mmCIF file of C-alpha atoms in Angstrom:
data_model
loop_
_atom_site.group_PDB
_atom_site.id
_atom_site.type_symbol
_atom_site.label_atom_id
_atom_site.label_comp_id
_atom_site.label_asym_id
_atom_site.label_seq_id
_atom_site.Cartn_x
_atom_site.Cartn_y
_atom_site.Cartn_z
ATOM 1 C CA MET C 209 10.731 28.740 -6.161
ATOM 2 C CA MET C 210 10.896 25.545 -4.135
ATOM 3 C CA GLN C 211 12.364 27.221 -1.166
ATOM 4 C CA LYS C 212 9.115 28.344 0.431
ATOM 5 C CA TYR C 213 8.186 24.691 0.624
ATOM 6 C CA VAL C 214 11.046 23.422 2.658
ATOM 7 C CA GLY C 215 9.925 21.931 6.076
ATOM 8 C CA SER C 216 6.308 21.587 4.771
ATOM 9 C CA ASP C 217 4.175 18.807 3.766
ATOM 10 C CA ILE C 218 3.615 18.966 0.166
ATOM 11 C CA THR C 219 1.102 16.250 -0.463
ATOM 12 C CA SER C 220 -1.479 18.867 -1.486
ATOM 13 C CA MET C 221 0.640 21.804 -2.226
ATOM 14 C CA VAL C 222 2.273 21.314 -5.458
ATOM 15 C CA THR C 223 1.007 20.056 -8.977
ATOM 16 C CA LEU C 224 3.510 17.736 -10.358
ATOM 17 C CA PRO C 225 4.093 16.899 -14.062
ATOM 18 C CA VAL C 226 3.109 13.379 -15.326
ATOM 19 C CA ILE C 227 6.614 12.824 -16.535
ATOM 20 C CA ILE C 228 7.444 11.575 -12.771
ATOM 21 C CA PHE C 229 4.651 9.379 -12.358
ATOM 22 C CA GLU C 230 4.049 5.730 -13.009
ATOM 23 C CA PRO C 231 0.836 4.348 -14.350
ATOM 24 C CA MET C 232 -0.517 3.159 -11.152
ATOM 25 C CA THR C 233 -2.613 5.053 -8.315
ATOM 26 C CA MET C 234 -1.892 4.731 -4.570
ATOM 27 C CA LEU C 235 -4.938 2.428 -4.344
ATOM 28 C CA GLN C 236 -3.141 0.151 -6.727
ATOM 29 C CA LYS C 237 -0.050 0.386 -4.911
ATOM 30 C CA MET C 238 -1.861 -0.697 -1.644
ATOM 31 C CA ALA C 239 -2.836 -3.743 -3.462
ATOM 32 C CA GLU C 240 0.651 -4.591 -4.718
ATOM 33 C CA LEU C 241 1.501 -5.969 -1.016
ATOM 34 C CA MET C 242 -0.753 -8.743 -1.772
ATOM 35 C CA GLU C 243 1.919 -10.421 -4.348
ATOM 36 C CA TYR C 244 3.226 -12.623 -1.508
ATOM 37 C CA SER C 245 0.083 -13.229 0.334
ATOM 38 C CA TYR C 246 0.729 -16.811 0.743
ATOM 39 C CA LEU C 247 3.114 -15.810 3.496
ATOM 40 C CA LEU C 248 -0.017 -14.807 5.648
ATOM 41 C CA ASP C 249 -1.675 -18.019 4.549
ATOM 42 C CA MET C 250 1.356 -19.844 5.993
ATOM 43 C CA ALA C 251 1.277 -17.818 9.168
ATOM 44 C CA ASP C 252 -2.399 -18.949 9.754
ATOM 45 C CA LYS C 253 -1.524 -22.327 9.191
ATOM 46 C CA THR C 254 1.518 -22.952 11.519
ATOM 47 C CA GLU C 255 1.006 -23.801 15.145
ATOM 48 C CA ASP C 256 4.175 -22.140 15.985
ATOM 49 C CA PRO C 257 3.605 -18.859 17.517
ATOM 50 C CA TYR C 258 7.063 -17.425 16.625
ATOM 51 C CA MET C 259 7.043 -18.703 13.107
ATOM 52 C CA ARG C 260 3.835 -17.018 12.412
ATOM 53 C CA LEU C 261 5.563 -13.727 13.102
ATOM 54 C CA VAL C 262 8.444 -14.774 10.780
ATOM 55 C CA TYR C 263 5.706 -15.607 7.979
ATOM 56 C CA ALA C 264 3.919 -12.355 8.714
ATOM 57 C CA SER C 265 6.984 -9.798 8.946
ATOM 58 C CA SER C 266 8.239 -11.418 5.614
ATOM 59 C CA PHE C 267 5.202 -10.412 4.111
ATOM 60 C CA PHE C 268 5.238 -6.932 5.170
ATOM 61 C CA ILE C 269 8.879 -6.638 4.153
ATOM 62 C CA SER C 270 8.237 -8.128 0.505
ATOM 63 C CA VAL C 271 6.432 -4.950 -0.553
ATOM 64 C CA TYR C 272 9.616 -2.827 -0.087
ATOM 65 C CA TYR C 273 10.914 -4.147 -3.340
ATOM 66 C CA ALA C 274 8.087 -2.313 -5.085
ATOM 67 C CA TYR C 275 8.622 0.851 -2.817
ATOM 68 C CA GLN C 276 12.113 1.340 -4.289
ATOM 69 C CA ARG C 277 10.604 2.444 -7.562
ATOM 70 C CA THR C 278 11.096 6.226 -7.818
ATOM 71 C CA TRP C 279 8.074 6.882 -9.870
ATOM 72 C CA LYS C 280 5.244 8.598 -8.203
ATOM 73 C CA PRO C 281 1.751 6.799 -8.124
ATOM 74 C CA PHE C 282 -1.198 9.021 -8.989
ATOM 75 C CA ASN C 283 -3.299 10.393 -6.117
ATOM 76 C CA PRO C 284 -6.545 8.866 -6.138
ATOM 77 C CA ILE C 285 -9.848 11.096 -6.919
ATOM 78 C CA LEU C 286 -12.111 11.227 -3.709
ATOM 79 C CA GLY C 287 -14.548 7.895 -4.124
ATOM 80 C CA GLU C 288 -12.177 6.196 -6.311
ATOM 81 C CA THR C 289 -11.687 2.489 -5.755
ATOM 82 C CA TYR C 290 -9.614 -0.579 -6.761
ATOM 83 C CA GLU C 291 -10.932 -3.934 -6.948
ATOM 84 C CA MET C 292 -8.649 -7.283 -7.344
ATOM 85 C CA VAL C 293 -9.776 -10.848 -7.394
ATOM 86 C CA ASN C 294 -7.885 -13.779 -9.082
ATOM 87 C CA HIS C 295 -4.924 -13.996 -7.074
ATOM 88 C CA GLY C 296 -4.533 -16.333 -4.149
ATOM 89 C CA GLY C 297 -8.071 -16.461 -3.370
ATOM 90 C CA ILE C 298 -8.003 -12.733 -2.380
ATOM 91 C CA THR C 299 -10.915 -10.418 -2.757
ATOM 92 C CA PHE C 300 -9.275 -6.794 -2.247
ATOM 93 C CA ILE C 301 -11.208 -3.515 -2.266
ATOM 94 C CA SER C 302 -9.749 0.089 -1.527
ATOM 95 C CA GLU C 303 -11.142 3.546 -1.598
ATOM 96 C CA GLN C 304 -10.002 6.964 -1.439
ATOM 97 C CA VAL C 305 -11.997 8.142 1.888
ATOM 98 C CA SER C 306 -10.539 11.427 2.136
ATOM 99 C CA HIS C 307 -8.978 14.042 -0.018
ATOM 100 C CA HIS C 308 -7.734 16.645 2.522
ATOM 101 C CA PRO C 309 -5.970 15.159 4.127
ATOM 102 C CA PRO C 310 -5.574 12.279 1.528
ATOM 103 C CA MET C 311 -6.386 9.115 3.110
ATOM 104 C CA SER C 312 -7.050 5.704 1.802
ATOM 105 C CA ALA C 313 -8.774 2.445 3.391
ATOM 106 C CA GLY C 314 -8.256 -1.091 2.252
ATOM 107 C CA HIS C 315 -9.566 -4.475 2.993
ATOM 108 C CA ALA C 316 -8.612 -8.067 1.665
ATOM 109 C CA GLU C 317 -9.763 -11.249 2.659
ATOM 110 C CA THR C 318 -9.038 -14.891 2.057
ATOM 111 C CA GLU C 319 -10.031 -18.328 3.577
ATOM 112 C CA HIS C 320 -6.820 -17.662 6.117
ATOM 113 C CA PHE C 321 -6.785 -14.004 7.122
ATOM 114 C CA THR C 322 -8.400 -10.374 6.916
ATOM 115 C CA TYR C 323 -6.197 -7.339 6.114
ATOM 116 C CA ASP C 324 -7.296 -3.961 7.059
ATOM 117 C CA VAL C 325 -5.502 -0.663 6.517
ATOM 118 C CA THR C 326 -6.170 3.109 6.939
ATOM 119 C CA SER C 327 -3.307 4.944 5.323
ATOM 120 C CA LYS C 328 -2.594 8.492 5.506
ATOM 121 C CA LEU C 329 1.139 9.587 4.309
ATOM 122 C CA LYS C 330 2.702 12.547 5.968
ATOM 123 C CA THR C 331 5.573 14.391 4.151
ATOM 124 C CA LYS C 332 8.198 16.661 4.706
ATOM 125 C CA PHE C 333 10.093 18.632 2.020
ATOM 126 C CA LEU C 334 13.699 19.152 2.854
ATOM 127 C CA GLY C 335 14.904 20.828 -0.445
ATOM 128 C CA ASN C 336 16.589 17.984 -2.377
ATOM 129 C CA SER C 337 14.911 15.150 -0.569
ATOM 130 C CA VAL C 338 11.354 14.228 1.304
ATOM 131 C CA ASP C 339 10.732 12.425 4.355
ATOM 132 C CA VAL C 340 7.594 10.433 4.173
ATOM 133 C CA TYR C 341 5.910 9.370 7.586
ATOM 134 C CA PRO C 342 3.487 6.314 7.379
ATOM 135 C CA VAL C 343 0.779 7.704 9.617
ATOM 136 C CA GLY C 344 -1.435 4.919 9.257
ATOM 137 C CA ARG C 345 -2.777 1.541 10.834
ATOM 138 C CA THR C 346 -2.543 -2.005 9.527
ATOM 139 C CA ARG C 347 -4.021 -4.937 11.203
ATOM 140 C CA VAL C 348 -4.024 -8.755 9.986
ATOM 141 C CA THR C 349 -6.569 -11.126 11.691
ATOM 142 C CA LEU C 350 -5.487 -14.745 11.150
ATOM 143 C CA LYS C 351 -8.524 -16.884 11.093
ATOM 144 C CA ARG C 352 -7.824 -19.932 12.481
ATOM 145 C CA ASP C 353 -7.017 -18.567 16.082
ATOM 146 C CA GLY C 354 -8.291 -15.274 15.816
ATOM 147 C CA VAL C 355 -4.913 -13.829 16.208
ATOM 148 C CA VAL C 356 -4.526 -10.137 15.484
ATOM 149 C CA LEU C 357 -1.349 -8.555 14.155
ATOM 150 C CA ASP C 358 -0.467 -4.658 14.239
ATOM 151 C CA LEU C 359 2.067 -3.139 12.143
ATOM 152 C CA VAL C 360 4.214 -0.044 12.813
ATOM 153 C CA PRO C 361 6.536 0.353 9.714
ATOM 154 C CA PRO C 362 9.615 2.596 9.436
ATOM 155 C CA PRO C 363 9.659 6.117 7.770
ATOM 156 C CA THR C 364 11.052 6.450 4.068
ATOM 157 C CA LYS C 365 13.212 9.288 2.707
ATOM 158 C CA VAL C 366 13.368 10.196 -0.931
ATOM 159 C CA SER C 367 16.973 11.596 -1.826
ATOM 160 C CA ASN C 368 18.104 13.358 -4.798
ATOM 161 C CA LEU C 369 14.484 14.747 -5.417
ATOM 162 C CA ILE C 370 15.597 17.479 -7.565
ATOM 163 C CA PHE C 371 19.522 16.996 -8.395
ATOM 164 C CA GLY C 372 21.144 13.693 -8.912
ATOM 165 C CA ARG C 373 19.872 9.989 -9.354
ATOM 166 C CA THR C 374 16.747 9.890 -7.229
ATOM 167 C CA TRP C 375 16.832 6.916 -4.581
ATOM 168 C CA ILE C 376 14.659 5.554 -1.920
ATOM 169 C CA ASP C 377 15.529 4.146 1.638
ATOM 170 C CA SER C 378 13.473 3.145 4.557
ATOM 171 C CA PRO C 379 15.862 3.183 7.678
ATOM 172 C CA GLY C 380 14.568 2.523 11.005
ATOM 173 C CA GLU C 381 12.443 -0.106 12.845
ATOM 174 C CA MET C 382 9.674 -2.262 11.600
ATOM 175 C CA ILE C 383 7.628 -3.562 14.658
ATOM 176 C CA LEU C 384 4.798 -6.363 14.119
ATOM 177 C CA THR C 385 2.968 -7.213 17.447
ATOM 178 C CA ASN C 386 0.720 -9.959 17.951
ATOM 179 C CA LEU C 387 -1.821 -8.245 20.088
ATOM 180 C CA THR C 388 -3.429 -11.269 21.180
ATOM 181 C CA THR C 389 -0.147 -12.856 23.014
ATOM 182 C CA GLY C 390 2.086 -9.949 23.263
ATOM 183 C CA ASP C 391 4.839 -11.600 20.934
ATOM 184 C CA LYS C 392 6.506 -9.347 18.571
ATOM 185 C CA VAL C 393 9.193 -8.930 15.897
ATOM 186 C CA VAL C 394 11.562 -5.951 15.544
ATOM 187 C CA LEU C 395 13.534 -5.663 12.535
ATOM 188 C CA TYR C 396 16.048 -2.906 11.942
ATOM 189 C CA PHE C 397 16.241 -1.706 8.290
ATOM 190 C CA GLN C 398 19.976 -0.285 7.940
ATOM 191 C CA PRO C 399 20.452 3.162 6.490
ATOM 192 C CA CYS C 400 22.235 3.583 3.347
ATOM 193 C CA GLY C 401 25.900 4.387 3.809
ATOM 194 C CA TRP C 402 28.663 5.699 1.702
ATOM 195 C CA PHE C 403 28.810 4.041 -1.737
ATOM 196 C CA GLY C 404 25.578 2.090 -0.765
ATOM 197 C CA ALA C 405 27.053 0.347 2.025
ATOM 198 C CA GLY C 406 24.487 -1.512 4.099
ATOM 199 C CA ARG C 407 21.404 -0.501 1.798
ATOM 200 C CA TYR C 408 18.822 -3.183 1.569
ATOM 201 C CA GLU C 409 19.748 -4.842 4.697
ATOM 202 C CA VAL C 410 17.293 -5.855 7.395
ATOM 203 C CA ASP C 411 18.127 -7.623 10.778
ATOM 204 C CA GLY C 412 16.150 -8.444 13.986
ATOM 205 C CA TYR C 413 14.509 -10.666 16.217
ATOM 206 C CA VAL C 414 11.107 -12.386 17.072
ATOM 207 C CA TYR C 415 10.436 -11.962 20.579
ATOM 208 C CA ASN C 416 8.045 -13.761 23.132
ATOM 209 C CA SER C 417 5.884 -11.727 25.364
ATOM 210 C CA ALA C 418 8.722 -11.511 28.009
ATOM 211 C CA ASP C 419 10.902 -9.762 25.512
ATOM 212 C CA GLU C 420 13.347 -13.001 25.053
ATOM 213 C CA PRO C 421 14.443 -13.375 21.415
ATOM 214 C CA LYS C 422 13.531 -16.661 19.911
ATOM 215 C CA ILE C 423 14.167 -16.403 16.319
ATOM 216 C CA LEU C 424 16.653 -14.169 14.353
ATOM 217 C CA MET C 425 15.915 -12.912 11.054
ATOM 218 C CA THR C 426 18.251 -11.503 8.548
ATOM 219 C CA GLY C 427 18.050 -10.548 4.852
ATOM 220 C CA LYS C 428 17.663 -7.927 2.098
ATOM 221 C CA TRP C 429 14.337 -6.122 1.577
ATOM 222 C CA ASN C 430 15.291 -6.262 -2.321
ATOM 223 C CA GLU C 431 16.230 -9.988 -2.444
ATOM 224 C CA ALA C 432 15.218 -12.520 0.284
ATOM 225 C CA MET C 433 14.676 -12.891 4.057
ATOM 226 C CA ASN C 434 16.160 -15.736 6.298
ATOM 227 C CA TYR C 435 15.626 -17.104 9.659
ATOM 228 C CA GLN C 436 17.182 -19.035 12.307
ATOM 229 C CA VAL C 437 16.183 -20.294 15.932
ATOM 230 C CA CYS C 438 18.284 -18.649 18.575
ATOM 231 C CA ASP C 439 19.002 -18.705 22.374
ATOM 232 C CA SER C 440 18.058 -16.056 24.976
ATOM 233 C CA GLU C 441 21.333 -14.121 24.132
ATOM 234 C CA GLY C 442 20.349 -13.959 20.496
ATOM 235 C CA GLU C 443 22.976 -16.459 19.253
ATOM 236 C CA PRO C 444 21.767 -19.286 16.796
ATOM 237 C CA LEU C 445 21.261 -22.434 18.370
ATOM 238 C CA PRO C 446 23.864 -25.337 17.730
ATOM 239 C CA GLY C 447 22.589 -27.655 15.110
ATOM 240 C CA THR C 448 20.292 -25.322 13.627
ATOM 241 C CA GLU C 449 20.726 -23.586 10.131
ATOM 242 C CA LEU C 450 19.782 -20.400 8.416
ATOM 243 C CA LYS C 451 16.620 -21.016 6.281
ATOM 244 C CA GLU C 452 15.006 -18.834 3.587
ATOM 245 C CA ILE C 453 11.650 -18.001 4.193
ATOM 246 C CA TRP C 454 11.000 -15.562 1.273
ATOM 247 C CA ARG C 455 12.707 -14.376 -2.055
ATOM 248 C CA VAL C 456 11.658 -11.663 -4.704
ATOM 249 C CA ALA C 457 9.993 -13.427 -7.661
ATOM 250 C CA ASP C 458 11.344 -13.366 -10.891
ATOM 251 C CA THR C 459 11.000 -9.822 -12.905
ATOM 252 C CA PRO C 460 10.667 -8.915 -16.342
ATOM 253 C CA LYS C 461 14.151 -7.874 -17.856
ATOM 254 C CA LYS C 462 14.443 -4.111 -18.562
ATOM 255 C CA ASP C 463 10.868 -3.154 -17.610
ATOM 256 C CA LYS C 464 10.518 0.571 -17.894
ATOM 257 C CA PHE C 465 8.774 0.808 -14.645
ATOM 258 C CA GLN C 466 10.566 -1.815 -12.848
ATOM 259 C CA TYR C 467 7.340 -3.752 -12.426
ATOM 260 C CA THR C 468 7.066 -7.044 -11.391
ATOM 261 C CA HIS C 469 4.623 -9.567 -13.321
ATOM 262 C CA PHE C 470 2.548 -9.130 -10.524
ATOM 263 C CA ALA C 471 2.462 -5.395 -10.868
ATOM 264 C CA HIS C 472 1.521 -5.571 -14.248
ATOM 265 C CA LYS C 473 -1.402 -7.979 -13.552
ATOM 266 C CA ILE C 474 -2.577 -4.971 -11.103
ATOM 267 C CA ASN C 475 -3.131 -2.813 -14.101
ATOM 268 C CA SER C 476 -4.683 -5.647 -16.108
ATOM 269 C CA PHE C 477 -8.296 -6.594 -16.286
ATOM 270 C CA ASP C 478 -7.370 -10.084 -15.667
ATOM 271 C CA THR C 479 -7.351 -9.187 -11.778
ATOM 272 C CA ALA C 480 -10.566 -7.625 -11.988
ATOM 273 C CA PRO C 481 -13.864 -9.052 -11.104
ATOM 274 C CA LYS C 482 -16.258 -9.814 -13.659
ATOM 275 C CA LYS C 483 -18.176 -6.824 -12.970
ATOM 276 C CA LEU C 484 -16.339 -3.874 -12.263
ATOM 277 C CA LEU C 485 -17.219 -0.385 -10.440
ATOM 278 C CA ALA C 486 -16.829 2.631 -12.846
ATOM 279 C CA SER C 487 -14.896 4.250 -10.141
ATOM 280 C CA ASP C 488 -11.939 1.583 -10.385
ATOM 281 C CA SER C 489 -8.428 2.943 -10.875
ATOM 282 C CA ARG C 490 -7.773 0.730 -14.182
ATOM 283 C CA LEU C 491 -10.185 3.118 -15.981
ATOM 284 C CA ARG C 492 -8.741 6.445 -15.296
ATOM 285 C CA PRO C 493 -7.805 8.162 -18.415
ATOM 286 C CA ASP C 494 -4.622 9.799 -17.258
ATOM 287 C CA ARG C 495 -3.312 6.362 -15.826
ATOM 288 C CA MET C 496 -4.010 4.494 -19.250
ATOM 289 C CA ALA C 497 -2.614 7.218 -21.269
ATOM 290 C CA LEU C 498 0.749 7.203 -19.376
ATOM 291 C CA GLU C 499 0.707 3.422 -19.677
ATOM 292 C CA LYS C 500 0.698 3.821 -23.432
ATOM 293 C CA GLY C 501 3.487 6.451 -23.217
ATOM 294 C CA ASP C 502 1.241 9.269 -24.249
ATOM 295 C CA LEU C 503 2.437 12.199 -21.929
ATOM 296 C CA SER C 504 0.518 14.956 -23.319
ATOM 297 C CA THR C 505 -2.821 13.158 -23.210
ATOM 298 C CA SER C 506 -1.989 11.767 -19.583
ATOM 299 C CA GLY C 507 -1.228 15.352 -18.645
ATOM 300 C CA TYR C 508 -4.410 16.743 -19.996
ATOM 301 C CA GLU C 509 -6.610 14.095 -18.391
ATOM 302 C CA LYS C 510 -4.907 14.442 -14.968
ATOM 303 C CA SER C 511 -5.702 18.178 -15.055
ATOM 304 C CA SER C 512 -9.367 17.557 -16.287
ATOM 305 C CA LEU C 513 -9.892 15.033 -13.309
ATOM 306 C CA GLU C 514 -8.348 17.425 -10.677
ATOM 307 C CA GLU C 515 -10.439 20.408 -11.886
ATOM 308 C CA ARG C 516 -13.712 18.192 -12.062
ATOM 309 C CA GLN C 517 -12.898 17.167 -8.403
ATOM 310 C CA ARG C 518 -12.759 20.598 -7.390
ATOM 311 C CA ALA C 519 -16.018 21.539 -9.195
ATOM 312 C CA GLU C 520 -17.649 18.497 -7.596
ATOM 313 C CA LYS C 521 -16.472 19.686 -4.181
ATOM 314 C CA ARG C 522 -17.770 23.289 -4.598
ATOM 315 C CA ASN C 523 -21.021 21.706 -5.998
ATOM 316 C CA ARG C 524 -21.275 19.372 -2.742
ATOM 317 C CA GLU C 525 -20.638 21.814 -0.242
ATOM 318 C CA ALA C 526 -23.077 24.429 -1.756
ATOM 319 C CA LYS C 527 -25.700 21.782 -1.215
ATOM 320 C CA GLY C 528 -24.647 21.225 2.346
ATOM 321 C CA HIS C 529 -23.448 17.615 1.742
ATOM 322 C CA LYS C 530 -20.612 15.784 3.275
ATOM 323 C CA PHE C 531 -18.948 13.100 1.366
ATOM 324 C CA THR C 532 -19.418 9.612 2.727
ATOM 325 C CA PRO C 533 -17.105 6.636 1.563
ATOM 326 C CA ARG C 534 -19.178 3.628 0.264
ATOM 327 C CA TRP C 535 -17.359 0.794 1.339
ATOM 328 C CA PHE C 536 -15.601 2.070 4.559
ATOM 329 C CA ASP C 537 -16.978 3.911 7.915
ATOM 330 C CA LEU C 538 -15.143 6.424 9.835
ATOM 331 C CA THR C 539 -14.981 5.076 13.483
ATOM 332 C CA ASP C 540 -14.915 7.096 16.682
ATOM 333 C CA GLU C 541 -11.408 5.320 17.195
ATOM 334 C CA VAL C 542 -8.303 7.722 16.889
ATOM 335 C CA THR C 543 -5.045 5.718 17.170
ATOM 336 C CA PRO C 544 -1.753 7.103 18.007
ATOM 337 C CA THR C 545 1.158 6.527 15.682
ATOM 338 C CA PRO C 546 4.731 7.666 15.797
ATOM 339 C CA TRP C 547 4.127 10.616 13.566
ATOM 340 C CA GLY C 548 0.624 11.785 14.737
ATOM 341 C CA ASP C 549 -2.914 10.573 15.778
ATOM 342 C CA LEU C 550 -4.878 8.743 13.082
ATOM 343 C CA GLU C 551 -8.917 8.660 12.332
ATOM 344 C CA VAL C 552 -9.492 4.956 11.998
ATOM 345 C CA TYR C 553 -11.734 3.731 8.784
ATOM 346 C CA GLN C 554 -13.408 0.250 8.854
ATOM 347 C CA TYR C 555 -14.472 -1.946 6.359
ATOM 348 C CA ASN C 556 -18.373 -1.852 6.427
ATOM 349 C CA GLY C 557 -18.933 -5.240 4.703
ATOM 350 C CA LYS C 558 -21.121 -3.631 1.965
ATOM 351 C CA TYR C 559 -18.513 -4.518 -0.928
ATOM 352 C CA THR C 560 -19.142 -8.315 0.135
ATOM 353 C CA GLN C 561 -22.799 -7.739 -0.315
ATOM 354 C CA HIS C 562 -22.327 -5.953 -3.726
ATOM 355 C CA CYS C 563 -20.264 -8.970 -4.906
ATOM 356 C CA ALA C 564 -22.990 -11.293 -3.820
ATOM 357 C CA ALA C 565 -25.754 -9.275 -5.729
ATOM 358 C CA VAL C 566 -24.400 -6.558 -7.975
ATOM 359 C CA ASP C 567 -26.372 -3.872 -9.338
ATOM 360 C CA SER C 568 -25.940 -3.771 -12.955
ATOM 361 C CA SER C 569 -26.609 0.041 -12.912
ATOM 362 C CA GLU C 570 -23.530 0.836 -10.935
ATOM 363 C CA CYS C 571 -21.045 -1.552 -12.485
ATOM 364 C CA ILE C 572 -19.916 -2.915 -16.002
ATOM 365 C CA GLU C 573 -18.727 -6.294 -17.354
ATOM 366 C CA VAL C 574 -15.236 -6.635 -18.209
ATOM 367 C CA PRO C 575 -13.691 -6.888 -20.691
ATOM 368 C CA ASP C 576 -16.604 -6.276 -23.114
ATOM 369 C CA ILE C 577 -17.664 -2.696 -21.866
ATOM 370 C CA ARG C 578 -15.217 -0.407 -20.305
ATOM 371 C CA PRO C 579 -17.058 2.890 -19.480
ATOM 372 C CA GLU C 580 -15.826 6.472 -18.730
ATOM 373 C CA PHE C 581 -14.006 6.516 -15.403
ATOM 374 C CA ASN C 582 -16.661 7.559 -12.847
ATOM 375 C CA PRO C 583 -15.787 8.102 -9.106
ATOM 376 C CA TRP C 584 -18.613 10.682 -8.808
ATOM 377 C CA GLN C 585 -20.859 8.161 -7.213
ATOM 378 C CA TYR C 586 -22.351 9.106 -3.605
ATOM 379 C CA ASP C 587 -25.315 7.785 -1.941
ATOM 380 C CA ASN C 588 -25.957 11.293 -0.807
ATOM 381 C CA LEU C 589 -25.247 13.343 -3.786
ATOM 382 C CA ASP C 590 -26.399 13.018 -7.373
ATOM 383 C CA ALA C 591 -23.477 12.675 -9.740
ATOM 384 C CA GLU C 592 -23.219 15.528 -12.112
#
C-alpha cells in the first residue's frame, strides 16, 4: 500500500493513527527550542564576537536532544497558535500560517534577543525511512549591538519507519552566520555508523570573516558541547583547555515520551499567559486525550478537527475569502534554502499590542476557565 508514496512528500498525503503521536503540536515543538534560551542571553552579553557564535550555535544544537524523540507531533490546524511566558523572561508566540503547504511562523523576545522563524518541512518517503528537509528561515537579533544571526540546519533522517526500531539522525552541516560581520560557525553532525558508531557527535569551528578558524567546538548533541581557542590551523592553542559551554538538563526517569522537565511545562498552563487565546495548542482535545492515555478519544477528536478544518476551507472558499494570519504577515521576500525557495512570514507586532490590552471576548483566563479549542478566528471571516 505504501509503495505508491515512495519518493513523495507525505506531509499531506497520509492520515496517521494517534498511536504514533506525542501529546504536543509542531507549534509547541518550535517553543521547545527555548529551553536553553539563556545561551542567547549570554551571546548578547559577551563582547567576544567568536564566543557569541559559540553560545548561539550551542543554543541551536540543544534542541536536537528533543528531536531524537520518535513520536510525531500533531500537525497544527490553520490559525492555531501557541503562547509561552514565565520562562527566562521570554514572550513566545507561534501560529500556523498555511495549511497547504503546512507552514508555521514563530516569534520570541527577551530583553537580550528576538527570535524569528518561518518553518516549512519538506519530506521524502523512501519506503522504510523518511528524509526531512528544513525548508525554513531562522534569524536571531542580539539587541545590544543589533547583530543578526542566520541559521541553516542539517536535514534529518527517520530510519526504520515501518520495520525495526525507529531512530532519528541529522547528518550534515549546521551553519550559523553573523550577517553583520561575516563571521560564522560550521558544525558537522556525524552520521551514525554501524552499531551506532559516531552517532550524536558534533565537531567544527568558529571562523572569522576571512574563513580563519578561531575556536574549535566538539561534543554530542544529546549530552554536551565544548569549545577551545585554536590557531590558524585549527589546532588547540598551547595553554588553553577544552571548556564546557552547554549540557542537557536533568530529565525525568522513565518518562513515557522522553520529555524533559521543560517539555512538560510546554503542555502545562504554568507557562501560559494570564489570559490565553482560545486557539492555543494546549486546548486541543485530541492532544489532551492523548496526554491522558485515551487513544480512542484522541483519534476521534483528531478526525473531528481535521473534518472541521476541511469544512471551514470549503466555507471560506465559497465566500471568496482568503485566510490571513493574525500575528504574522506574508512578506514579498522569497529566500533560497538548500532545499527550495521559501516565502517568509514576518511578525507584525499585533501580539505585543494584544498582550498590552487584551480583548476579553477573544481570550480567557487560565486556569479558571478553559473553553473549547477554537482556532477558527479570522479577521476577514466569521467563525462558524
